[in-house]
Coordinates of C-alpha atoms in Angstrom, one line a residue:
X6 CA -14.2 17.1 33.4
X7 CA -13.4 15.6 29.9
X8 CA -16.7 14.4 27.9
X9 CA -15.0 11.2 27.1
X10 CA -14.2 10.7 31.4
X11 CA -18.1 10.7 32.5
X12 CA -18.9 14.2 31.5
X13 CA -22.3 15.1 29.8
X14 CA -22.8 14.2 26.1
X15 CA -23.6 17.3 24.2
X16 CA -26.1 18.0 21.8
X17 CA -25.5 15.9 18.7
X18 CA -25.2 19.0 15.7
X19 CA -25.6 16.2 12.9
X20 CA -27.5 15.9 9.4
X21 CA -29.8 12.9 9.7
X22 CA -32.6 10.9 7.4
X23 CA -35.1 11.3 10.6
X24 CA -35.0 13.7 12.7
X25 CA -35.2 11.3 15.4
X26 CA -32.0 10.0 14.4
X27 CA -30.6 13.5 15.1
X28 CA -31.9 13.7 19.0
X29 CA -29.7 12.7 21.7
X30 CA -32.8 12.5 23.9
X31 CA -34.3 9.6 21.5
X32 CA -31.0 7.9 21.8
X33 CA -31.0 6.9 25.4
X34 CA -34.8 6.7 25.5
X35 CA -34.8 2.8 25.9
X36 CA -32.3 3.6 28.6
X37 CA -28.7 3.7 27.3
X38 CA -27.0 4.6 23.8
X39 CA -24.1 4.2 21.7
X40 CA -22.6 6.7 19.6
X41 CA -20.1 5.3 16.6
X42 CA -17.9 8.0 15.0
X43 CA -16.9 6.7 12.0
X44 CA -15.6 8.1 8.5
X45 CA -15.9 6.6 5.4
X46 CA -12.0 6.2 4.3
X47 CA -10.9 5.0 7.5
X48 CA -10.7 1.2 7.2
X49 CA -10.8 0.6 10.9
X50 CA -13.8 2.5 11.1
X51 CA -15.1 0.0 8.2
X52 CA -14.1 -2.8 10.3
X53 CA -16.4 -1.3 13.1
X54 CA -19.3 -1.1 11.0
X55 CA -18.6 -4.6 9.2
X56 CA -18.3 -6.4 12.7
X57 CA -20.8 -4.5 15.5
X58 CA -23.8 -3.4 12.4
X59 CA -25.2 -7.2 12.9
X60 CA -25.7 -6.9 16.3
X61 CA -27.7 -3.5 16.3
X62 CA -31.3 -4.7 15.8
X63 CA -30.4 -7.2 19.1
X64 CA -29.0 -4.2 20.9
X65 CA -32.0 -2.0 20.2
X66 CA -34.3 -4.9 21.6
X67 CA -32.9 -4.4 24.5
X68 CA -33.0 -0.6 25.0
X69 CA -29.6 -0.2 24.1
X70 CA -29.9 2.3 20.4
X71 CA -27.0 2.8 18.6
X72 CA -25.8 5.4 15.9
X73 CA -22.8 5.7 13.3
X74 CA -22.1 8.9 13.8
X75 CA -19.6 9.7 9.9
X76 CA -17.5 12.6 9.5
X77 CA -18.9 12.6 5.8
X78 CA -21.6 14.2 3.9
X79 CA -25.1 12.4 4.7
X80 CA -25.1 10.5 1.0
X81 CA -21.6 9.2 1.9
X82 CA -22.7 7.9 5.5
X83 CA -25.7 6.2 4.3
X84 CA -24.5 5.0 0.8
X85 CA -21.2 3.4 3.1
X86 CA -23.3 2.2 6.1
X87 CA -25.8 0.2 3.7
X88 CA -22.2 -1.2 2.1
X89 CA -20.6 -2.4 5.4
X90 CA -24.3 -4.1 6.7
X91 CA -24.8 -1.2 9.3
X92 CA -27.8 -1.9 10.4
X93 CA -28.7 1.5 12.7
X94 CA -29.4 5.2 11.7
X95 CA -26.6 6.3 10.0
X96 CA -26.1 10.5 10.4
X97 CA -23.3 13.2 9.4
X98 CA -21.3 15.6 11.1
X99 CA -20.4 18.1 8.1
X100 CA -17.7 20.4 7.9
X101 CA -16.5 22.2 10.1
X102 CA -17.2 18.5 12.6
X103 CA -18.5 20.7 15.3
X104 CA -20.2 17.5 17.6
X105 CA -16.7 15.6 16.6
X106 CA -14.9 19.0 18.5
X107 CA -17.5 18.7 21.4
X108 CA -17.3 15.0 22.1
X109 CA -13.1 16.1 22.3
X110 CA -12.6 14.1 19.3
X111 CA -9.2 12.2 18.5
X112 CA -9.3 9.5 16.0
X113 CA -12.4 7.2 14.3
X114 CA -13.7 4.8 14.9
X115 CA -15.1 6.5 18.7
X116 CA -17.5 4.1 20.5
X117 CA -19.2 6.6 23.0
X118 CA -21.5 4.9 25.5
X119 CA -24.5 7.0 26.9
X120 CA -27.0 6.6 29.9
X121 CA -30.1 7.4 30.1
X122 CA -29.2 10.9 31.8
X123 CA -27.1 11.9 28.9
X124 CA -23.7 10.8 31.2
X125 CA -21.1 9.2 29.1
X126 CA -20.3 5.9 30.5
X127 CA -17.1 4.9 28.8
X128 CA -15.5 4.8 25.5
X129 CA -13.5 2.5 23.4
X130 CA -11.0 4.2 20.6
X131 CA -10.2 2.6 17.6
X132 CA -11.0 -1.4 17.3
X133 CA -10.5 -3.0 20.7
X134 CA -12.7 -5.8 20.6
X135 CA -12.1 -6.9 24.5
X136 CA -12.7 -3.2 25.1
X137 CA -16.2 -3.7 23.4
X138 CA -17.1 -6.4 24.7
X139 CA -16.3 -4.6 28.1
X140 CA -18.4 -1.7 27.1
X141 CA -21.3 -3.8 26.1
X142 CA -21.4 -5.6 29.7
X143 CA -21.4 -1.7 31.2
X144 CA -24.0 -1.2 28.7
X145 CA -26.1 -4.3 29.9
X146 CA -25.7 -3.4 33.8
X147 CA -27.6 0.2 32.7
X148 CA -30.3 -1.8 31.2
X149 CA -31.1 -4.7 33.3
X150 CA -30.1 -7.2 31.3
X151 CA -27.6 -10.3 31.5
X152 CA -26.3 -9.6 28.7
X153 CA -25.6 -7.8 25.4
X154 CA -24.5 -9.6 22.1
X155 CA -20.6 -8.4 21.4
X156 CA -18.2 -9.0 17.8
X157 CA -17.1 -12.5 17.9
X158 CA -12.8 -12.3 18.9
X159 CA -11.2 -12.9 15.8
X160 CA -8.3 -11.1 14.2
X161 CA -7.8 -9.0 14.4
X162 CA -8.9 -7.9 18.0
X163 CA -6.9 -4.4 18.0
X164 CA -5.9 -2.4 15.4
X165 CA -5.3 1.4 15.3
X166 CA -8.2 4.2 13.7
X167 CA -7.3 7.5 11.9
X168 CA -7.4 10.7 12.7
X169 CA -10.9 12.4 13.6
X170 CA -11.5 15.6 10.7
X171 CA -12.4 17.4 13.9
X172 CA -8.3 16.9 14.8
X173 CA -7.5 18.9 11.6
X174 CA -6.8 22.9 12.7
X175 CA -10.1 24.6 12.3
X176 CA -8.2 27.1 10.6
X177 CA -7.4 25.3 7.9
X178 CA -10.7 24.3 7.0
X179 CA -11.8 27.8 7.0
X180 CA -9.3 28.8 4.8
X181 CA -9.8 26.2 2.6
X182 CA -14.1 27.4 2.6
X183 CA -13.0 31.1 1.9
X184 CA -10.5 30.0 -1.1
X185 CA -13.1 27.4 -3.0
X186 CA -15.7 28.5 -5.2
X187 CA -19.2 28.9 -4.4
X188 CA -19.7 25.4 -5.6
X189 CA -17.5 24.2 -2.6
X190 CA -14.3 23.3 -1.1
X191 CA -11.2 23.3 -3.3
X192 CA -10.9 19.5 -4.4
X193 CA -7.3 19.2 -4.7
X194 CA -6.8 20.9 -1.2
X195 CA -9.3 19.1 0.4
X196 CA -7.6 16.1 -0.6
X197 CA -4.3 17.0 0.9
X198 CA -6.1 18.1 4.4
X199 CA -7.9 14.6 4.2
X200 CA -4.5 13.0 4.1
X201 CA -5.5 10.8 1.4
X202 CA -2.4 11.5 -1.4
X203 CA 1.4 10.5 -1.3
X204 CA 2.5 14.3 -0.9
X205 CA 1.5 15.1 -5.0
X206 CA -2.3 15.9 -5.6
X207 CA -4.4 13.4 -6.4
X208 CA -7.9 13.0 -8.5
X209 CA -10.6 13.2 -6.1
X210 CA -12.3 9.8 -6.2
X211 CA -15.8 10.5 -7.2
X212 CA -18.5 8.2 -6.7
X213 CA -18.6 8.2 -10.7
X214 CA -14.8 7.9 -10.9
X215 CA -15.0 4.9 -9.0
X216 CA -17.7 3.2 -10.8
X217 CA -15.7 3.5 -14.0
X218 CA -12.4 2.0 -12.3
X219 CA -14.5 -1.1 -11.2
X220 CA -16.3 -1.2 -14.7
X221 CA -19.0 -3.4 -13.1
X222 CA -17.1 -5.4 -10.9
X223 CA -17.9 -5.8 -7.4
X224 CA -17.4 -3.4 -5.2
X225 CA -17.4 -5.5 -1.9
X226 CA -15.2 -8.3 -2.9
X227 CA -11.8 -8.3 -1.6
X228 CA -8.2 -8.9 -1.7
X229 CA -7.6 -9.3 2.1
X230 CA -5.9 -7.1 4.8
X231 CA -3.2 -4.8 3.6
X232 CA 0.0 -4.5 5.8
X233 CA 1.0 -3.0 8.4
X234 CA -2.1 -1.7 9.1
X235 CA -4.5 -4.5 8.0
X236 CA -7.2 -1.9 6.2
X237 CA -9.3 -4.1 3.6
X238 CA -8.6 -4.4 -0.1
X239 CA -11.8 -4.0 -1.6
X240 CA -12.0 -3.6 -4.6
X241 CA -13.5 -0.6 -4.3
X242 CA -11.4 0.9 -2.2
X243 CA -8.6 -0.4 -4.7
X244 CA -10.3 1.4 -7.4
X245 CA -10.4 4.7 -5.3
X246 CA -6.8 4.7 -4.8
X247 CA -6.4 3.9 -8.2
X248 CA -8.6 7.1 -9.3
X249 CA -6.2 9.2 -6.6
X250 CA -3.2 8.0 -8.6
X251 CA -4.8 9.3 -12.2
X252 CA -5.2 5.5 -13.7
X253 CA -7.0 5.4 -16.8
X254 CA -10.2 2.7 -16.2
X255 CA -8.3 0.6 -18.7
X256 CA -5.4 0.2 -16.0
X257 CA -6.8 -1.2 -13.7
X258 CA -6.7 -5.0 -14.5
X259 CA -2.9 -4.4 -14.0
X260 CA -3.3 -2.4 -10.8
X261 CA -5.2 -5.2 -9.4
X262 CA -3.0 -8.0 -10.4
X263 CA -0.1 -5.5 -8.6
X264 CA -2.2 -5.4 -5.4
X265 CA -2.7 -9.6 -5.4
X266 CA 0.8 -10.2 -5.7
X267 CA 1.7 -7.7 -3.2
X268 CA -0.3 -9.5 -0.4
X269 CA 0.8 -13.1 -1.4
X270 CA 2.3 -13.7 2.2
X271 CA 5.4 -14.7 -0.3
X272 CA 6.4 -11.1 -0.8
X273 CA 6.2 -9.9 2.7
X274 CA 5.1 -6.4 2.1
X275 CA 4.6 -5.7 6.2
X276 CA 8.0 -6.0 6.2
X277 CA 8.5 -3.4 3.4
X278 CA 6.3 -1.3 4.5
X279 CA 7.2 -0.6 8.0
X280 CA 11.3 -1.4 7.7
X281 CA 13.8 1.4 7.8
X282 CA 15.2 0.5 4.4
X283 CA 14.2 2.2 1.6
X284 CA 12.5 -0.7 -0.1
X285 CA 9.8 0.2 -2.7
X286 CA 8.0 -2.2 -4.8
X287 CA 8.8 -2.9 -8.8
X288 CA 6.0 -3.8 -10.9
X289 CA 7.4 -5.4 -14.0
X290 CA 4.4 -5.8 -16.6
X291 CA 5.1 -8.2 -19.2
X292 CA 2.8 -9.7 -22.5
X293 CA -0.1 -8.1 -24.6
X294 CA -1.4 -6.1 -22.0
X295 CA 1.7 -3.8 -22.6
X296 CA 0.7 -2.1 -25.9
X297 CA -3.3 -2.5 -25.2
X298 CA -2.5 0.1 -22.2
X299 CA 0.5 1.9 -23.2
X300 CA 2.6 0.8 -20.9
X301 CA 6.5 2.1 -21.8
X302 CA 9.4 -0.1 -22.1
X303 CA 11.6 2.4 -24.4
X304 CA 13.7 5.8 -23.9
X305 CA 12.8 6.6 -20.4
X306 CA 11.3 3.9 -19.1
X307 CA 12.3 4.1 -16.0
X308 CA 11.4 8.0 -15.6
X309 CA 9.0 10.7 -16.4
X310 CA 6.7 10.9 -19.2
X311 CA 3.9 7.8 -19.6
X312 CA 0.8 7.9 -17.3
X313 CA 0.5 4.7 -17.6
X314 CA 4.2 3.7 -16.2
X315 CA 3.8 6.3 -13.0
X316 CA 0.1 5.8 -12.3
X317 CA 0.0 2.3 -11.8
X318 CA 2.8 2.1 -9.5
X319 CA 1.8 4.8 -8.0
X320 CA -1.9 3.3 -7.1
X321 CA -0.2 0.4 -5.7
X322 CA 2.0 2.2 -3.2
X323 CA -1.2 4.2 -2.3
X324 CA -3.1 1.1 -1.6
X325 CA -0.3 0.6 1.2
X326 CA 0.0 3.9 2.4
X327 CA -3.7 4.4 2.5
X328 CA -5.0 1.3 2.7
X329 CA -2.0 -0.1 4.7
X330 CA -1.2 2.7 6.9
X331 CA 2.2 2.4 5.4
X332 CA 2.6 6.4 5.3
X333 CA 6.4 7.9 6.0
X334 CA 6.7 8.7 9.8
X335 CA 4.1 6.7 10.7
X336 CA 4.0 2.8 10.5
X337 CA 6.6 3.6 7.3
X338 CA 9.8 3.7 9.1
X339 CA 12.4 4.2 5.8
X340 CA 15.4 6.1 7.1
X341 CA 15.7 8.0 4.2
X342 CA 12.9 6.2 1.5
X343 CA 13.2 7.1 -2.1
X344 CA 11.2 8.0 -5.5
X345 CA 10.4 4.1 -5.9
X346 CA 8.0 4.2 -2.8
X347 CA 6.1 7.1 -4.5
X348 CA 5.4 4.6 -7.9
X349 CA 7.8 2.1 -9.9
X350 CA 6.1 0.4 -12.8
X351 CA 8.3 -0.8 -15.8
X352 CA 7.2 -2.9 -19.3
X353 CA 9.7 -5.2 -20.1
X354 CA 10.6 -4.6 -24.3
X355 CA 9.9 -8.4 -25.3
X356 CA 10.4 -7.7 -28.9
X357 CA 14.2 -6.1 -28.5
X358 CA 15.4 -8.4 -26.0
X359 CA 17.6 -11.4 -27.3
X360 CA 16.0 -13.6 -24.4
X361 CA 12.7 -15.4 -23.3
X362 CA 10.4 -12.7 -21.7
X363 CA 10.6 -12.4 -18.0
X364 CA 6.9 -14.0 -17.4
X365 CA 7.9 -16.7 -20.0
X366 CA 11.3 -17.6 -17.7
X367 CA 8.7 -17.9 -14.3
X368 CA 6.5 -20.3 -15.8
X369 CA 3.9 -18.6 -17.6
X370 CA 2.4 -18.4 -21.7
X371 CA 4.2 -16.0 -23.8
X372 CA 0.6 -14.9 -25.0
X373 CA -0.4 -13.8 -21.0
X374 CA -0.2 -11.1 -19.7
X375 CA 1.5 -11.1 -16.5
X376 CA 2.2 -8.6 -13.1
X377 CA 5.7 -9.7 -11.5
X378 CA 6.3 -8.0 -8.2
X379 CA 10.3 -7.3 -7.0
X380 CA 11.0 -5.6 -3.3
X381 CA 13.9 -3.5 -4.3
X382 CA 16.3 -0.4 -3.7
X383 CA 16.4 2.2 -5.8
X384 CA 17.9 2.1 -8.9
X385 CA 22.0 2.0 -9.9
X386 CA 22.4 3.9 -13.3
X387 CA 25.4 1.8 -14.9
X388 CA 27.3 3.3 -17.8
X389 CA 29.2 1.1 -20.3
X390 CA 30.9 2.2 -23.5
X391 CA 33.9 0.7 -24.3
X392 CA 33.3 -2.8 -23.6
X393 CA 33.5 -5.2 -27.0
X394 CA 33.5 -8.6 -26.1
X395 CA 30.2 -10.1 -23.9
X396 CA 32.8 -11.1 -20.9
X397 CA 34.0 -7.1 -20.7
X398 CA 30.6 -6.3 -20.5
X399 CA 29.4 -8.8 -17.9
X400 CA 32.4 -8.2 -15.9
X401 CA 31.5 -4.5 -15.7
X402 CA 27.6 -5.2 -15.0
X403 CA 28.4 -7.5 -12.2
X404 CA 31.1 -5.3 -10.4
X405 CA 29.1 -2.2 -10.6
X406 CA 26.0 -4.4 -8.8
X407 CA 29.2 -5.1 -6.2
X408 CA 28.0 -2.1 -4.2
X409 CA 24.9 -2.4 -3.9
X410 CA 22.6 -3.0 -0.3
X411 CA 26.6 -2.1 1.2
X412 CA 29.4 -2.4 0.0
X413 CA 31.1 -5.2 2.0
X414 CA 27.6 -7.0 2.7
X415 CA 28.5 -10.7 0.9
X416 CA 26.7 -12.6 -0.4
X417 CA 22.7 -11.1 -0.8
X418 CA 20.5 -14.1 -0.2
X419 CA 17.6 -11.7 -2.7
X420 CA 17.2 -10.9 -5.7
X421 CA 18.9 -7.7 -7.7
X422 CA 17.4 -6.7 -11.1
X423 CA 19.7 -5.5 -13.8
X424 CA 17.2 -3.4 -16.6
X425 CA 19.6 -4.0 -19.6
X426 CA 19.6 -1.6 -22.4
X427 CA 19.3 -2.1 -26.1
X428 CA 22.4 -2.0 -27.0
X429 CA 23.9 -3.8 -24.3
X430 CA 21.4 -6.7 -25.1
X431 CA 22.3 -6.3 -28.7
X432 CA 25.9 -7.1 -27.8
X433 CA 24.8 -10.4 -26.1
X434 CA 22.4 -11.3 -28.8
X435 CA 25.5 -11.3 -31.5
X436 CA 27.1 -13.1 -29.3
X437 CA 25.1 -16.1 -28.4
X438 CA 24.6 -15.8 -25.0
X439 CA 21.5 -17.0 -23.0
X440 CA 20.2 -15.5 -20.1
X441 CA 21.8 -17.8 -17.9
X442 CA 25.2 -17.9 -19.7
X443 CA 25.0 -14.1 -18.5
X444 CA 23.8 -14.9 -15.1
X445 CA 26.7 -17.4 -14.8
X446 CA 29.4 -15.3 -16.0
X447 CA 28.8 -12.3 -14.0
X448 CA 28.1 -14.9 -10.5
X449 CA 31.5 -15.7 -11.5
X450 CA 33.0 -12.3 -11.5
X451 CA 32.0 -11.0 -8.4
X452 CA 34.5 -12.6 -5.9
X453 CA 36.9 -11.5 -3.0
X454 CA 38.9 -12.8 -0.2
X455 CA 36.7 -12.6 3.0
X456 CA 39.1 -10.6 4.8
X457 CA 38.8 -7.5 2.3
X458 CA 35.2 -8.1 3.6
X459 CA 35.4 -7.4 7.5
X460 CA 35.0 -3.7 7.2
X461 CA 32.2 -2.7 8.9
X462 CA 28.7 -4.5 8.7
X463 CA 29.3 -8.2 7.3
X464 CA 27.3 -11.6 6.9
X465 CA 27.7 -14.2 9.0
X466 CA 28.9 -16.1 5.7
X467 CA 32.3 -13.8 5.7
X468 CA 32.7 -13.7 10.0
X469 CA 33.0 -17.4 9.6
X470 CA 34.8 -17.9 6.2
X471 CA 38.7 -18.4 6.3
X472 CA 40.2 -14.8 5.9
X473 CA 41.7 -16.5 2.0
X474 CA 38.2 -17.7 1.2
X475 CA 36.2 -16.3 -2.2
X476 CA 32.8 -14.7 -1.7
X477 CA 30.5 -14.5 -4.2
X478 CA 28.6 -11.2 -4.2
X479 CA 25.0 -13.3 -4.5
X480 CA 24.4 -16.8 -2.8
X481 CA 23.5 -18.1 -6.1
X482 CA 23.3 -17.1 -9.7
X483 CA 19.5 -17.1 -9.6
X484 CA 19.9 -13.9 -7.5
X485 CA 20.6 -11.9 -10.7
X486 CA 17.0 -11.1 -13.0
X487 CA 17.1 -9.6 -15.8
X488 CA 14.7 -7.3 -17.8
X489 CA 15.6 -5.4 -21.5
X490 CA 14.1 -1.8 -21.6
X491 CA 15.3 1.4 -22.5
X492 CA 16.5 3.9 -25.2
X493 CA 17.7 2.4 -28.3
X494 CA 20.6 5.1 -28.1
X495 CA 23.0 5.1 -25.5
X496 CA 24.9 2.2 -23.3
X497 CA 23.2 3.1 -20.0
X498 CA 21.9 -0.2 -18.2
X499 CA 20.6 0.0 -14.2
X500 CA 20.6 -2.3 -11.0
X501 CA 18.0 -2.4 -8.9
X502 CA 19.8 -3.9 -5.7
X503 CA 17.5 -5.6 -3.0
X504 CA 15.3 -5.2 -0.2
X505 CA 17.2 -8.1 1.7
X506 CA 16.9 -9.6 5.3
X507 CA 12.9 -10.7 5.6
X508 CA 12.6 -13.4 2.8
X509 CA 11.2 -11.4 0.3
X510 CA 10.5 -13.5 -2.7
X511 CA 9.6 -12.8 -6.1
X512 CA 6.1 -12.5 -6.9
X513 CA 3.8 -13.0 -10.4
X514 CA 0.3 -13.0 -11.2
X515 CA -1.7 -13.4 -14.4
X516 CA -3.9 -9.8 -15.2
X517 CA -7.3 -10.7 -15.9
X518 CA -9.3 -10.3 -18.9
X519 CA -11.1 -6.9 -19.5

């Protein structure tokens, strides 16, 4: 018979403060107990701990003991029980998780209910909080009792846990022991076997590593639930993905502003995190904070070379991979994805461009600094030489955007962002034209005759439009943003066509002070 199906608990092999927190025989001495495998990164395992650690002293009262059982080093499972208001023994099952393989394992959080002849009684997987509450009235029956407090039902009342250490090929974990120094495991590799980076390696988030992100802020305070998933967005655990991701401390006022506007309901990131488009997530960083951090807006802005650039994107998207549960092949359901989910963080170059800075245009002071979030595709490199006069050039801008999301998919209700280069700004500067004197011109462009439009997938707007009627390629010209970055040497601009069909709007937020 399977443990978890009635069988007999086995011996618990754990670390423990008091060795009476280690004894399965002290557990169900008051007549029942409850075992609750947990790990520290998993934020449905936090949930556990937040909601069911208030009702442990009532539990223990009467006769029913419980224990948080973490698949973490004993500092790490008391340090994060004291954090989440656990208020039972905390212990830790160490490497290689041999009571996680013996209790059969799966995922965390495990609720594991135990008589008093050391028979499990049921279990509850993940955060089921009917479940629970189910469990906790078996629970009472075993004791005598009416009843037993259970979590109050508020949302959310089920939500999936991660995968138990113990699920990891025991192999693996011995390979990685034999390959590390005597020190300990291999960081990097035990960061990859913990599941915890985007498929690069990461910097292990150290407890000091963390305290520097946060810089005195408060740990506990958070942002809210992070799609699809719904983990919490501390801000520590904001701070640890933005260690993983190789932020510099001084980052991370930007990386939080990134991770507000993300979860402004506005933006709709559980839709672009679990669609099969390959929507990723632009953060456009504009005013003083741009230079403080290094941010680039020049040659290469859009690629390789500035930590500051990659790193911050990339601690966003791990904030929804991690955080969220917005990982490829799991809740992440992009067909094909692309290098914008991995990180896509671009300063706009204020001081080059002929316009008002993008924050300026949405409302804010040109002396703030400002975070403005875009669900996009990934970008369209456009190349434009011979153009001379500003209506060449925004002819060829507009038609080369013509493509983009599909070819005969007319008009895009959201946004596309054109990055325009130097010198194609420079052109547009001599000329006189305002941003939206551009915007106008190139809405203009972009028409055809709806029935050079029913190819394949179409809108509603062409199936219903008179086979001679002119669509426009957006619904309005205030679907075409613009930002000036780039090189100051070569006539290369770029659209960033949209993530379209859920409503996603364009976000900003202010970065903070310090």
């Amino acid at each position: 018979m399977s443990v978890l199906d009635g069988g007999r608990a086995p011996e618990l092999s754990v670390r423990a403060v008091s060795a009476d927190d280690a004894s399965l025989a002290r557990l169900v001495a008051g007549g029942a107990g409850l075992l609750l495998f947990v790990s520290e990164e998993c934020p449905t395992s936090a949930l556990a701990l937040r909601r069911l650690g208030p009702l442990v002293e009532a539990w223990a009262g009467a006769g029913l003991r419980a224990v948080a059982v973490f698949e973490d080093s004993l500092e790490v499972a008391t340090r994060t029980a004291r954090r989440l208001g656990w208020m039972g023994p905390a212990v830790a099952v160490e490497q290689p998780f041999e009571t996680s393989r013996r209790y059969e394992l799966q995922s965390v959080p495990t609720a594991v209910l135990v008589d008093r002849d050391v028979t499990v009684r049921g279990t509850v997987v993940g955060w089921d909080q009917p479940a629970l509450e189910a469990l906790l009235g078996r629970a009472a029956e075993l004791l005598g009792v009416p009843e037993l407090p259970a979590p109050a039902a508020s949302e959310p009342l089920r939500k999936p846990g991660c995968a138990s250490k113990a699920a990891v090929d025991p192999s693996l974990w011995e390979a990685l022991a034999s390959a590390a120094p005597a020190s300990g495991i291999d960081e990097m590799e035990e960061m990859f076997a913990r599941g915890w980076t985007d498929g690069l390696p990461v910097v292990p988030p150290t407890e000091e590593r963390v305290e520097a992100m946060l810089a005195g802020r408060d740990p506990s305070r958070s942002f809210g639930p992070v799609p699809p998933a719904l983990g919490e967005a501390t801000l520590a655990r904001v701070a640890a993905c933005a260690v993983l991701a190789g932020c510099h401390p001084s980052y991370f006022p930007v990386v939080l502003a990134a991770v507000e506007a993300a979860l402004d309901p506005a933006f709709n990131l559980h839709g672009q995190a679990v669609t099969t488009q390959p929507a990723g997530q632009l953060v456009i960083v504009n005013g003083p904070v741009r230079d403080r951090i290094g941010l680039n807006a020049k040659m290469g802005a859009l690629g390789p070379g500035s930590r500051a650039n990659l790193t911050i994107g990339r601690a966003l998207r791990l904030v929804v991979s991690l955080t969220g549960g917005g990982m490829p092949g799991r809740l992440d359901r992009s067909t094909l994805g692309q290098m914008g989910k991995v990180g896509f963080c671009l300063a706009e170059d204020e001081e080059v461009s002929p316009w008002e800075p993008l924050h300026v245009e949405r409302g804010f002071a040109p002396e703030a600094s400002v975070v403005t979030l875009v669900g996009c595709d990934a970008p369209l490199s456009i190349s434009e030489h011979r153009s001379r006069t500003p209506e060449d050039l925004a002819h060829v801008l507009a038609w080369a955007a013509s493509t983009t999301w599909s070819t005969n998919w007319w008009p895009l209700e959201e946004p596309s962002v054109f990055v325009i280069c130097p010198e194609h700004a420079a052109m547009f500067r001599q000329a006189g034209w305002s941003k939206q004197r551009l915007r106008t011109a190139m809405f203009d462009a972009v028409r055809k005759p709806a029935r050079e439009l029913h190819r394949g997938e179409t809108t509603q707007v062409v199936h219903h439009a008179d086979p001679d009627e002119l669509i426009t390629k957006w619904a309005s010209p205030e679907g075409i943003v613009f930002v000036v970055a780039g090189g100051e040497a070569g006539r290369y601009s770029a659209v960033l066509g949209p993530c379209t069909g859920m409503g996603s709007k364009i976000v900003s937020r202010e970065v903070a002070a310090g």
